[in-house]
Tab-separated table of C-alpha atoms and ligand atoms in Angstrom:
chain	number	residue	atom	x	y	z
A	1	UNK	CA	86.527	-68.430	-88.250
A	2	UNK	CA	85.653	-66.634	-84.968
A	3	UNK	CA	88.255	-66.206	-82.252
A	4	UNK	CA	88.026	-68.677	-79.385
A	5	UNK	CA	86.615	-66.936	-76.308
A	6	UNK	CA	85.513	-63.979	-78.422
A	7	UNK	CA	87.062	-60.708	-79.581
A	8	UNK	CA	88.276	-58.768	-76.541
A	9	UNK	CA	87.531	-55.056	-76.477
A	10	UNK	CA	89.258	-52.436	-74.323
A	11	UNK	CA	87.601	-49.022	-74.078
A	12	UNK	CA	89.945	-46.165	-73.176
A	13	UNK	CA	87.762	-43.279	-71.966
A	14	UNK	CA	84.321	-43.675	-70.432
A	15	UNK	CA	83.046	-40.130	-70.792
A	16	UNK	CA	80.129	-39.022	-72.952
A	17	UNK	CA	80.955	-41.294	-75.890
A	18	UNK	CA	82.621	-44.169	-74.027
A	19	UNK	CA	79.633	-44.717	-71.737
A	20	UNK	CA	77.305	-44.708	-74.742
A	21	UNK	CA	79.460	-47.290	-76.498
A	22	UNK	CA	79.593	-49.532	-73.432
A	23	UNK	CA	75.831	-49.228	-72.820
A	24	UNK	CA	74.721	-49.998	-76.386
A	25	UNK	CA	77.264	-52.791	-76.923
A	26	UNK	CA	75.925	-54.487	-73.788
A	27	UNK	CA	72.248	-53.913	-74.576
A	28	UNK	CA	72.473	-55.232	-78.168
A	29	UNK	CA	75.258	-57.789	-77.675
A	30	UNK	CA	73.440	-60.878	-79.033
A	31	UNK	CA	72.348	-59.237	-82.278
A	32	UNK	CA	75.664	-57.450	-82.731
A	33	UNK	CA	77.458	-60.784	-82.347
A	34	UNK	CA	75.316	-62.154	-85.167
A	35	UNK	CA	76.433	-59.246	-87.334
A	36	UNK	CA	80.028	-59.727	-86.313
A	37	UNK	CA	79.890	-63.466	-86.890
A	38	UNK	CA	81.408	-64.251	-83.506
A	39	UNK	CA	81.373	-63.436	-79.811
A	40	UNK	CA	82.902	-60.359	-78.194
A	41	UNK	CA	83.842	-59.505	-74.642
A	42	UNK	CA	83.780	-56.012	-73.124
A	43	UNK	CA	86.985	-56.828	-71.328
A	44	UNK	CA	88.516	-53.649	-69.891
A	45	UNK	CA	88.058	-49.888	-69.606
A	46	UNK	CA	90.321	-46.994	-68.635
A	47	UNK	CA	89.311	-43.707	-67.032
A	48	UNK	CA	91.162	-40.874	-65.362
A	49	UNK	CA	89.066	-40.840	-62.154
A	50	UNK	CA	88.320	-44.325	-60.859
A	51	UNK	CA	85.790	-43.058	-58.302
A	52	UNK	CA	83.662	-40.957	-60.653
A	53	UNK	CA	79.993	-41.986	-60.817
A	54	UNK	CA	79.080	-43.367	-64.245
A	55	UNK	CA	75.868	-44.321	-66.002
A	56	UNK	CA	77.242	-47.772	-66.845
A	57	UNK	CA	78.305	-50.491	-64.401
A	58	UNK	CA	81.834	-51.736	-64.959
A	59	UNK	CA	83.255	-54.519	-62.779
A	60	UNK	CA	85.995	-53.006	-60.596
A	61	UNK	CA	88.561	-55.506	-61.832
A	62	UNK	CA	87.932	-54.417	-65.438
A	63	UNK	CA	88.577	-50.754	-64.660
A	64	UNK	CA	91.983	-49.054	-64.626
A	65	UNK	CA	93.377	-45.536	-64.606
A	66	UNK	CA	96.313	-46.656	-66.733
A	67	UNK	CA	95.260	-46.629	-70.422
A	68	UNK	CA	98.697	-47.871	-71.470
A	69	UNK	CA	98.062	-51.130	-69.629
A	70	UNK	CA	95.161	-51.770	-72.040
A	71	UNK	CA	97.167	-50.713	-75.100
A	72	UNK	CA	99.884	-53.210	-74.143
A	73	UNK	CA	97.603	-56.012	-72.908
A	74	UNK	CA	98.204	-58.993	-75.220
A	75	UNK	CA	94.677	-60.245	-74.498
A	76	UNK	CA	93.025	-57.141	-76.007
A	77	UNK	CA	92.179	-57.291	-79.728
A	78	UNK	CA	90.415	-53.948	-80.242
A	79	UNK	CA	91.386	-50.759	-78.449
A	80	UNK	CA	88.646	-48.179	-78.579
A	81	UNK	CA	90.255	-44.755	-78.024
A	82	UNK	CA	87.615	-42.397	-76.608
A	83	UNK	CA	89.728	-40.318	-74.262
A	84	UNK	CA	90.152	-37.285	-76.535
A	85	UNK	CA	93.118	-34.918	-76.660
A	86	UNK	CA	96.221	-35.505	-78.696
A	87	UNK	CA	99.090	-36.147	-76.296
A	88	UNK	CA	98.155	-39.186	-74.203
A	89	UNK	CA	95.779	-40.419	-76.898
A	90	UNK	CA	98.688	-40.424	-79.349
A	91	UNK	CA	100.893	-42.450	-77.011
A	92	UNK	CA	98.135	-44.975	-76.293
A	93	UNK	CA	97.168	-45.315	-79.964
A	94	UNK	CA	100.779	-45.796	-81.057
A	95	UNK	CA	101.367	-48.435	-78.391
A	96	UNK	CA	98.243	-50.337	-79.472
A	97	UNK	CA	99.197	-50.198	-83.164
A	98	UNK	CA	102.762	-51.301	-82.433
A	99	UNK	CA	101.268	-54.274	-80.624
A	100	UNK	CA	99.309	-55.071	-83.813
A	101	UNK	CA	95.914	-54.215	-82.297
A	102	UNK	CA	92.997	-52.757	-84.162
A	103	UNK	CA	92.227	-49.206	-83.015
A	104	UNK	CA	88.771	-47.646	-83.202
A	105	UNK	CA	88.806	-43.906	-82.557
A	106	UNK	CA	86.434	-40.938	-82.556
A	107	UNK	CA	89.327	-38.514	-82.140
A	108	UNK	CA	89.326	-36.134	-85.101
A	109	UNK	CA	92.022	-33.878	-83.632
A	110	UNK	CA	94.351	-36.851	-83.193
A	111	UNK	CA	93.824	-38.079	-86.756
A	112	UNK	CA	94.122	-34.628	-88.265
A	113	UNK	CA	97.401	-33.906	-86.490
A	114	UNK	CA	98.970	-37.368	-86.526
A	115	UNK	CA	96.977	-39.377	-89.079
A	116	UNK	CA	99.823	-39.764	-91.541
A	117	UNK	CA	102.142	-41.146	-88.876
A	118	UNK	CA	99.452	-43.378	-87.340
A	119	UNK	CA	98.327	-44.920	-90.623
A	120	UNK	CA	101.966	-45.600	-91.549
A	121	UNK	CA	102.521	-47.233	-88.154
A	122	UNK	CA	99.390	-49.343	-88.617
A	123	UNK	CA	100.663	-50.519	-92.035
A	124	UNK	CA	104.098	-51.410	-90.623
A	125	UNK	CA	102.515	-53.520	-87.877
A	126	UNK	CA	99.685	-55.144	-89.809
A	127	UNK	CA	97.265	-53.199	-87.614
A	128	UNK	CA	94.185	-51.203	-88.588
A	129	UNK	CA	92.499	-47.938	-87.643
A	130	UNK	CA	88.748	-47.369	-87.858
A	131	UNK	CA	87.420	-43.834	-87.433
A	132	UNK	CA	83.776	-43.517	-88.492
A	133	UNK	CA	82.865	-41.398	-85.448
A	134	UNK	CA	85.606	-38.858	-86.087
A	135	UNK	CA	83.583	-37.057	-88.759
A	136	UNK	CA	79.969	-35.975	-88.390
A	137	UNK	CA	79.142	-38.229	-85.410
A	138	UNK	CA	76.325	-40.572	-86.358
A	139	UNK	CA	76.415	-39.976	-90.133
A	140	UNK	CA	78.167	-42.939	-91.768
A	141	UNK	CA	80.152	-40.720	-94.123
A	142	UNK	CA	83.413	-42.640	-93.802
A	143	UNK	CA	81.741	-45.856	-94.899
A	144	UNK	CA	79.935	-44.015	-97.671
A	145	UNK	CA	83.223	-42.706	-99.066
A	146	UNK	CA	85.242	-45.894	-98.532
A	147	UNK	CA	82.665	-48.442	-99.546
A	148	UNK	CA	79.422	-47.224	-101.104
A	149	UNK	CA	81.108	-44.677	-103.376
A	150	UNK	CA	84.390	-46.512	-103.956
A	151	UNK	CA	84.269	-46.316	-107.757
A	152	UNK	CA	83.939	-42.537	-107.763
A	153	UNK	CA	86.310	-39.608	-107.989
A	154	UNK	CA	85.145	-36.613	-105.966
A	155	UNK	CA	85.439	-33.183	-107.585
A	156	UNK	CA	83.286	-31.518	-104.898
A	157	UNK	CA	82.483	-32.276	-101.259
A	158	UNK	CA	81.023	-29.691	-98.905
A	159	UNK	CA	79.361	-29.905	-95.560
A	160	UNK	CA	78.185	-28.542	-92.257
A	161	UNK	CA	80.549	-30.363	-89.913
A	162	UNK	CA	80.196	-28.472	-86.651
A	163	UNK	CA	76.907	-28.788	-84.802
A	164	UNK	CA	77.671	-26.066	-82.273
A	165	UNK	CA	78.206	-23.389	-84.934
A	166	UNK	CA	75.138	-24.541	-86.837
A	167	UNK	CA	73.069	-24.310	-83.645
A	168	UNK	CA	74.289	-20.764	-82.964
A	169	UNK	CA	73.751	-19.551	-86.539
A	170	UNK	CA	70.292	-21.145	-86.728
A	171	UNK	CA	69.120	-19.465	-83.537
A	172	UNK	CA	70.597	-16.099	-84.508
A	173	UNK	CA	68.649	-16.334	-87.756
A	174	UNK	CA	65.360	-17.500	-86.216
A	175	UNK	CA	65.319	-15.375	-83.089
A	176	UNK	CA	67.363	-12.333	-84.029
A	177	UNK	CA	69.481	-12.752	-80.885
A	178	UNK	CA	73.165	-11.916	-80.723
A	179	UNK	CA	76.019	-14.413	-81.079
A	180	UNK	CA	76.998	-13.950	-77.404
A	181	UNK	CA	73.478	-14.636	-76.086
A	182	UNK	CA	73.093	-17.863	-78.062
A	183	UNK	CA	76.645	-18.971	-77.275
A	184	UNK	CA	75.753	-18.780	-73.592
A	185	UNK	CA	72.793	-21.131	-74.203
A	186	UNK	CA	74.972	-23.492	-76.251
A	187	UNK	CA	77.401	-23.635	-73.316
A	188	UNK	CA	74.575	-24.441	-70.892
A	189	UNK	CA	73.365	-27.233	-73.193
A	190	UNK	CA	76.869	-28.729	-73.177
A	191	UNK	CA	77.319	-28.331	-76.941
A	192	UNK	CA	80.502	-26.276	-76.859
A	193	UNK	CA	83.871	-28.049	-76.539
A	194	UNK	CA	85.905	-27.282	-73.403
A	195	UNK	CA	88.299	-25.451	-75.731
A	196	UNK	CA	85.669	-23.206	-77.350
A	197	UNK	CA	88.003	-22.128	-80.104
A	198	UNK	CA	87.766	-25.623	-81.612
A	199	UNK	CA	84.109	-24.989	-82.402
A	200	UNK	CA	83.862	-21.215	-82.802
A	201	UNK	CA	87.027	-20.619	-84.827
A	202	UNK	CA	86.426	-23.486	-87.241
A	203	UNK	CA	89.170	-25.887	-86.068
A	204	UNK	CA	86.876	-28.795	-85.225
A	205	UNK	CA	85.280	-28.600	-88.687
A	206	UNK	CA	88.752	-28.277	-90.212
A	207	UNK	CA	89.938	-31.457	-88.452
A	208	UNK	CA	86.967	-33.282	-89.954
A	209	UNK	CA	87.538	-31.763	-93.403
A	210	UNK	CA	91.168	-32.941	-93.334
A	211	UNK	CA	89.997	-36.494	-92.601
A	212	UNK	CA	87.424	-36.402	-95.415
A	213	UNK	CA	90.029	-35.004	-97.821
A	214	UNK	CA	92.382	-37.846	-96.895
A	215	UNK	CA	89.710	-40.449	-97.547
A	216	UNK	CA	88.523	-38.908	-100.783
A	217	UNK	CA	91.905	-37.888	-102.189
A	218	UNK	CA	94.601	-39.775	-100.284
A	219	UNK	CA	96.349	-36.647	-99.041
A	220	UNK	CA	96.715	-35.272	-95.519
A	221	UNK	CA	96.250	-31.543	-96.004
A	222	UNK	CA	98.236	-29.617	-93.369
A	223	UNK	CA	95.896	-27.472	-91.269
A	224	UNK	CA	98.200	-24.476	-91.620
A	225	UNK	CA	97.798	-24.603	-95.406
A	226	UNK	CA	94.000	-24.458	-95.152
A	227	UNK	CA	91.934	-21.265	-94.952
A	228	UNK	CA	90.058	-21.718	-91.659
A	229	UNK	CA	87.639	-19.148	-90.233
A	230	UNK	CA	84.947	-19.468	-87.618
A	231	UNK	CA	81.694	-17.651	-86.980
A	232	UNK	CA	82.654	-15.036	-84.385
A	233	UNK	CA	82.609	-12.183	-86.927
A	234	UNK	CA	79.236	-13.076	-88.461
A	235	UNK	CA	76.774	-10.411	-87.312
A	236	UNK	CA	73.009	-10.446	-87.060
A	237	UNK	CA	73.094	-7.902	-89.831
A	238	UNK	CA	74.952	-10.327	-92.124
A	239	UNK	CA	72.296	-12.930	-91.413
A	240	UNK	CA	69.562	-10.426	-92.294
A	241	UNK	CA	71.358	-9.256	-95.470
A	242	UNK	CA	71.808	-12.907	-96.451
A	243	UNK	CA	68.083	-13.540	-95.944
A	244	UNK	CA	67.243	-10.576	-98.181
A	245	UNK	CA	69.454	-12.094	-100.846
A	246	UNK	CA	67.825	-15.546	-100.452
A	247	UNK	CA	70.644	-17.206	-98.477
A	248	UNK	CA	71.349	-18.749	-95.075
A	249	UNK	CA	74.743	-18.445	-93.398
A	250	UNK	CA	76.393	-21.759	-92.540
A	251	UNK	CA	79.907	-22.698	-91.458
A	252	UNK	CA	80.880	-24.697	-94.523
A	253	UNK	CA	83.743	-27.105	-95.079
A	254	UNK	CA	84.669	-27.332	-98.750
A	255	UNK	CA	86.921	-29.832	-100.504
A	256	UNK	CA	87.525	-29.290	-104.210
A	257	UNK	CA	89.623	-31.452	-106.500
A	258	UNK	CA	90.695	-30.617	-110.021
A	259	UNK	CA	91.527	-33.888	-111.738
A	260	UNK	CA	92.737	-32.181	-114.918
A	261	UNK	CA	95.337	-29.944	-113.313
A	262	UNK	CA	96.002	-32.309	-110.421
A	263	UNK	CA	95.340	-30.188	-107.361
A	264	UNK	CA	93.128	-30.145	-104.318
A	265	UNK	CA	91.742	-27.401	-102.067
A	266	UNK	CA	90.128	-27.530	-98.627
A	267	UNK	CA	88.725	-24.725	-96.490
A	268	UNK	CA	86.376	-24.037	-93.589
A	269	UNK	CA	84.647	-20.667	-93.744
A	270	UNK	CA	81.230	-19.203	-93.049
A	271	UNK	CA	79.367	-19.111	-96.340
A	272	UNK	CA	76.108	-17.981	-97.899
A	273	UNK	CA	74.125	-21.082	-98.808
A	274	UNK	CA	71.075	-20.703	-101.059
A	275	UNK	CA	67.888	-21.099	-99.020
A	276	UNK	CA	66.548	-23.634	-101.515
A	277	UNK	CA	69.593	-25.899	-101.287
A	278	UNK	CA	69.357	-28.941	-99.008
A	279	UNK	CA	72.185	-27.739	-96.759
A	280	UNK	CA	70.531	-24.335	-96.447
A	281	UNK	CA	67.793	-26.117	-94.511
A	282	UNK	CA	69.924	-28.215	-92.210
A	283	UNK	CA	69.461	-26.465	-88.913
A	284	UNK	CA	70.347	-26.679	-85.231
A	285	UNK	CA	72.994	-29.155	-84.124
A	286	UNK	CA	72.565	-31.293	-87.230
A	287	UNK	CA	75.429	-31.941	-89.641
A	288	UNK	CA	75.163	-32.541	-93.382
A	289	UNK	CA	77.563	-33.467	-96.149
A	290	UNK	CA	77.074	-33.274	-99.891
A	291	UNK	CA	79.337	-35.546	-101.915
A	292	UNK	CA	79.549	-35.267	-105.680
A	293	UNK	CA	81.022	-38.365	-107.278
A	294	UNK	CA	81.878	-38.334	-110.975
A	295	UNK	CA	79.895	-41.533	-111.515
A	296	UNK	CA	77.107	-41.412	-108.931
A	297	UNK	CA	76.386	-37.668	-109.039
A	298	UNK	CA	75.425	-35.854	-105.843
A	299	UNK	CA	74.378	-37.597	-102.647
A	300	UNK	CA	73.602	-35.817	-99.382
A	301	UNK	CA	73.923	-37.185	-95.852
A	302	UNK	CA	72.203	-35.539	-92.883
A	303	UNK	CA	72.163	-36.497	-89.219
A	304	UNK	CA	73.323	-35.864	-85.699
A	305	UNK	CA	76.963	-34.857	-85.718
A	306	UNK	CA	77.556	-35.281	-81.998
A	307	UNK	CA	76.090	-36.516	-78.728
A	308	UNK	CA	76.378	-39.744	-76.812
A	309	UNK	CA	74.078	-42.006	-78.789
A	310	UNK	CA	74.794	-40.785	-82.313
A	311	UNK	CA	78.539	-41.000	-81.765
A	312	UNK	CA	78.285	-44.388	-80.038
A	313	UNK	CA	76.327	-45.655	-83.042
A	314	UNK	CA	79.290	-44.817	-85.298
A	315	UNK	CA	81.908	-46.222	-82.913
A	316	UNK	CA	79.981	-49.489	-82.581
A	317	UNK	CA	79.714	-49.892	-86.348
A	318	UNK	CA	83.514	-49.716	-86.444
A	319	UNK	CA	83.888	-52.212	-83.599
A	320	UNK	CA	81.664	-54.696	-85.404
A	321	UNK	CA	83.572	-54.227	-88.672
A	322	UNK	CA	86.854	-54.580	-86.845
A	323	UNK	CA	85.654	-57.738	-85.063
A	324	UNK	CA	84.515	-59.288	-88.341
A	325	UNK	CA	87.846	-58.442	-89.915
A	326	UNK	CA	89.801	-59.993	-87.052
A	327	UNK	CA	87.575	-63.101	-86.887
A	328	UNK	CA	87.731	-63.786	-90.596
A	329	UNK	CA	91.279	-62.635	-91.259
A	330	UNK	CA	90.195	-60.067	-93.854
A	331	UNK	CA	92.502	-57.130	-94.502
A	332	UNK	CA	90.644	-53.819	-94.750
A	333	UNK	CA	91.536	-51.982	-97.946
A	334	UNK	CA	94.390	-49.514	-97.868
A	335	UNK	CA	93.353	-45.878	-98.190
A	336	UNK	CA	94.575	-44.133	-101.341
A	337	UNK	CA	98.002	-42.618	-101.168
A	338	UNK	CA	98.359	-39.435	-103.198
A	339	UNK	CA	100.804	-37.617	-100.946
A	340	UNK	CA	102.237	-35.785	-103.998
A	341	UNK	CA	98.915	-34.204	-104.943
A	342	UNK	CA	99.440	-30.440	-105.118
A	343	UNK	CA	97.472	-27.943	-103.047
A	344	UNK	CA	95.610	-25.355	-105.110
A	345	UNK	CA	96.932	-21.799	-104.972
A	346	UNK	CA	94.608	-18.794	-104.461
A	347	UNK	CA	94.729	-18.080	-108.193
A	348	UNK	CA	93.373	-21.595	-108.870
A	349	UNK	CA	90.281	-21.246	-106.678
A	350	UNK	CA	87.183	-19.611	-108.149
A	351	UNK	CA	84.428	-18.345	-105.832
A	352	UNK	CA	81.762	-15.689	-105.706
A	353	UNK	CA	81.731	-13.423	-102.681
A	354	UNK	CA	79.608	-11.405	-100.289
A	355	UNK	CA	81.550	-8.302	-99.230
A	356	UNK	CA	80.375	-6.130	-96.312
A	357	UNK	CA	81.980	-2.712	-96.039
A	358	UNK	CA	81.500	0.050	-93.498
A	359	UNK	CA	82.179	3.252	-95.475
A	360	UNK	CA	81.940	7.024	-95.100
A	361	UNK	CA	78.576	8.048	-96.552
A	362	UNK	CA	79.790	10.625	-99.050
A	363	UNK	CA	79.578	11.121	-102.834
A	364	UNK	CA	81.745	8.868	-104.988
A	365	UNK	CA	82.576	6.151	-102.422
A	366	UNK	CA	80.515	3.460	-104.115
A	367	UNK	CA	82.146	4.302	-107.445
A	368	UNK	CA	85.631	4.131	-105.880
A	369	UNK	CA	84.897	0.713	-104.345
A	370	UNK	CA	83.478	-0.526	-107.642
A	371	UNK	CA	86.559	0.856	-109.408
A	372	UNK	CA	88.947	-1.117	-107.185
A	373	UNK	CA	86.991	-4.326	-107.739
A	374	UNK	CA	86.879	-3.703	-111.503
A	375	UNK	CA	90.641	-3.100	-111.631
A	376	UNK	CA	91.156	-6.505	-109.991
A	377	UNK	CA	88.894	-8.098	-112.594
A	378	UNK	CA	85.968	-8.629	-110.191
A	379	UNK	CA	82.462	-8.125	-111.491
A	380	UNK	CA	79.756	-6.950	-109.061
A	381	UNK	CA	76.483	-8.855	-109.105
A	382	UNK	CA	74.401	-6.838	-106.618
A	383	UNK	CA	74.719	-3.858	-104.264
A	384	UNK	CA	72.754	-3.068	-101.094
A	385	UNK	CA	73.296	-0.034	-98.890
A	386	UNK	CA	71.947	1.005	-95.494
A	387	UNK	CA	72.818	4.069	-93.373
A	388	UNK	CA	74.700	3.081	-90.233
A	389	UNK	CA	73.554	4.760	-87.015
A	390	UNK	CA	73.537	8.347	-88.297
A	391	UNK	CA	77.305	8.800	-87.837
A	392	UNK	CA	77.950	9.650	-91.460
A	393	UNK	CA	78.636	5.997	-92.163
A	394	UNK	CA	76.895	3.490	-94.402
A	395	UNK	CA	76.987	-0.284	-94.609
A	396	UNK	CA	77.539	-1.469	-98.111
A	397	UNK	CA	76.974	-5.079	-99.099
A	398	UNK	CA	78.147	-6.273	-102.487
A	399	UNK	CA	77.902	-9.685	-104.048
A	400	UNK	CA	80.253	-10.589	-106.854
A	401	UNK	CA	80.318	-12.865	-109.835
A	402	UNK	CA	82.893	-15.622	-109.788
A	403	UNK	CA	86.509	-14.523	-109.408
A	404	UNK	CA	89.635	-16.065	-107.971
A	405	UNK	CA	90.590	-15.996	-104.317
A	406	UNK	CA	93.765	-14.228	-105.428
A	407	UNK	CA	91.821	-11.422	-107.162
A	408	UNK	CA	89.636	-10.933	-104.104
A	409	UNK	CA	92.655	-10.918	-101.773
A	410	UNK	CA	94.253	-8.186	-103.910
A	411	UNK	CA	91.029	-6.137	-103.860
A	412	UNK	CA	90.673	-6.518	-100.086
A	413	UNK	CA	94.271	-5.411	-99.536
A	414	UNK	CA	93.512	-2.216	-101.493
A	415	UNK	CA	90.141	-1.655	-99.816
A	416	UNK	CA	91.746	-1.941	-96.363
A	417	UNK	CA	93.979	1.007	-97.224
A	418	UNK	CA	91.126	3.092	-98.661
A	419	UNK	CA	90.492	6.314	-96.715
A	420	UNK	CA	86.692	5.956	-96.898
A	421	UNK	CA	86.626	2.575	-95.198
A	422	UNK	CA	85.822	2.630	-91.519
A	423	UNK	CA	86.783	-1.007	-90.800
A	424	UNK	CA	88.412	-3.820	-92.665
A	425	UNK	CA	86.136	-5.517	-95.212
A	426	UNK	CA	84.242	-8.617	-94.099
A	427	UNK	CA	83.944	-11.432	-96.637
A	428	UNK	CA	81.725	-14.455	-96.940
A	429	UNK	CA	81.988	-16.993	-99.731
A	430	UNK	CA	78.822	-17.817	-101.663
A	431	UNK	CA	78.108	-21.522	-102.013
A	432	UNK	CA	76.470	-21.210	-105.394
A	433	UNK	CA	78.588	-23.957	-106.895
A	434	UNK	CA	80.094	-21.793	-109.486
A	435	UNK	CA	83.074	-22.351	-107.181
A	436	UNK	CA	85.622	-24.565	-108.796
A	437	UNK	CA	89.298	-25.064	-109.323
A	438	UNK	CA	90.902	-24.021	-112.581
B	1	LIG	P1	84.814	-36.881	-72.359
B	1	LIG	O1	85.670	-35.765	-71.888
B	1	LIG	O2	83.394	-36.897	-71.979
B	1	LIG	O3	85.457	-38.273	-71.882
B	1	LIG	C1	86.823	-38.534	-71.884
B	1	LIG	C2	87.055	-39.805	-71.128
B	1	LIG	O4	88.422	-40.149	-71.205
B	1	LIG	C3	86.718	-39.709	-69.637
B	1	LIG	O5	86.113	-40.900	-69.215
B	1	LIG	C4	88.064	-39.525	-68.974
B	1	LIG	O6	88.111	-40.082	-67.674
B	1	LIG	C5	88.941	-40.358	-69.897
B	1	LIG	N1	90.327	-39.917	-69.882
B	1	LIG	C6	90.813	-38.737	-70.311
B	1	LIG	N2	92.158	-38.706	-70.131
B	1	LIG	C7	92.480	-39.883	-69.589
B	1	LIG	C8	93.707	-40.455	-69.149
B	1	LIG	N3	94.861	-39.807	-69.253
B	1	LIG	N4	93.686	-41.704	-68.641
B	1	LIG	C9	92.529	-42.383	-68.530
B	1	LIG	N5	91.349	-41.899	-68.927
B	1	LIG	C10	91.329	-40.672	-69.441
B	1	LIG	O7	84.986	-36.908	-73.959
B	1	LIG	P2	83.917	-37.371	-75.054
B	1	LIG	O8	83.361	-38.688	-74.679
B	1	LIG	O9	82.976	-36.257	-75.333
B	1	LIG	O10	84.841	-37.486	-76.352
B	1	LIG	C11	85.682	-38.590	-76.555
B	1	LIG	C12	86.254	-38.508	-77.972
B	1	LIG	O11	85.194	-38.574	-78.903
B	1	LIG	C13	86.998	-37.208	-78.276
B	1	LIG	O12	88.087	-37.482	-79.118
B	1	LIG	C14	85.959	-36.370	-79.004
B	1	LIG	O13	86.533	-35.422	-79.890
B	1	LIG	C15	85.241	-37.450	-79.786
B	1	LIG	N6	83.890	-37.105	-80.181
B	1	LIG	C16	82.997	-36.687	-79.253
B	1	LIG	C17	81.711	-36.368	-79.588
B	1	LIG	C18	80.718	-35.941	-78.583
B	1	LIG	O14	79.572	-35.688	-78.967
B	1	LIG	N7	81.063	-35.868	-77.307
B	1	LIG	C19	81.276	-36.452	-81.006
B	1	LIG	C20	82.262	-36.971	-81.906
B	1	LIG	C21	83.538	-37.264	-81.514
B	1	LIG	P3	87.209	-39.511	-66.457
B	1	LIG	O15	85.790	-39.781	-66.864
B	1	LIG	O16	87.627	-40.300	-65.296
B	1	LIG	O17	87.523	-38.037	-66.369
B	2	LIG	N1	82.007	-29.863	-81.029
B	2	LIG	C1	81.599	-30.740	-82.069
B	2	LIG	C2	80.388	-30.116	-82.769
B	2	LIG	C3	81.274	-32.098	-81.495
B	2	LIG	O1	79.820	-29.153	-82.271
B	2	LIG	O2	80.033	-30.567	-83.849
B	2	LIG	C4	81.258	-33.186	-82.494
B	2	LIG	O3	82.469	-33.432	-83.088
């Protein structure tokens, strides 16, 4: 039965995403109400600067600069948290959940850092959190995992979850321009987060990977236990070597689960993706996620991972779900809870590697490098060498067969100390799907 007077929505944050949500909810209200099975009211909105010019018209009496007043307003049913950040957003979200409201959020950083606490608070108060827009913008990956693929277990999920990095890597590859030059363009286009490290050092993708891992495996993986690297150290030369070997370089989030031994692994690292794999051809600001379910097999989702409209599309799908749930008194299903699931150790994780070394160009160096790898049980698959600027140095690129992360870490520690190495080794993982847990 629908709520008398309609479901009342409060939007906290009317920036890029919030304005898109307001605009599209208004423009499609009659058909969205049919989907929801009841009326809704865009009741209130909170912003930091009341006088800022906006692309949507909000009645002055509906606008406030006090988000807490919306979180605590007994008339509001759904609080849509689109303010970003983790401090005030946490306070507002907690207040709304304590008041039993449904929260819709796009805030991946908030969920990654405080998800465990927030979901527990929601449970205690009979409240609910919806978060489709927090991962991969417009791609409905949360619904896919929660609903469409519910019968499956997920041994392997990997994806391109940061549009900014994918844009930079794509243009470096196509145009042969440096990281810095393309980054400047990405800034001008407004792609890069205000805190650039979130994008460039892999943290934004890691926040999203943590959320996916929670949905798929019921465990909040602490960020500090995850290998997270960004794309700053990927050179044009790496991109060219990768092309010669038939690969593209992508910033890849990986979530592996070993159901036999009961552990899970998540990482975000730049990786070599085969050029003939679907994700190898997902370019520019697009995101993509491959999900392997034990029953369904592999399915791949591609779309816009950010931007006003794509993100608003995801937020609105949550609002409509939330409204239907409130109107009809349905309880959304509880996410899995596998808090005791163990994290895989480096000796449990099997990968193949791309290793770039800058070495002194003298007799025996290649044999010494190969010897160190062999002693750590690592088998070389291919070797490429190019002189480096006539300074008696050479760039050596090796690819390996599958070995453990632990074996490679031991080899790298020895290579770093080797007198013929000019710089520390640079590694990329190869996404050839020999990678697995054991
Ligand atoms: P913006 O910075 O564009 O907007 C933030 C909004 O929140 C602004 O309207 C701002 O007010 C308001 N705000 C911030 N702090 C306060 C406060 N203390 N009190 C009241 N209002 C406040 O962010 P986005 O729209 O880009 O992002 C919103 C969320 O969506 C973030 O969590 C982000 O990670 C997530 N997201 C964003 C995507 C994107 O493409 N932009 C994609 C996917 C997720 P004012 O306008 O007055 O300054
Ligand atoms: N900075 C993010 C990206 C925005 O580039 O993908 C979407 O979360």
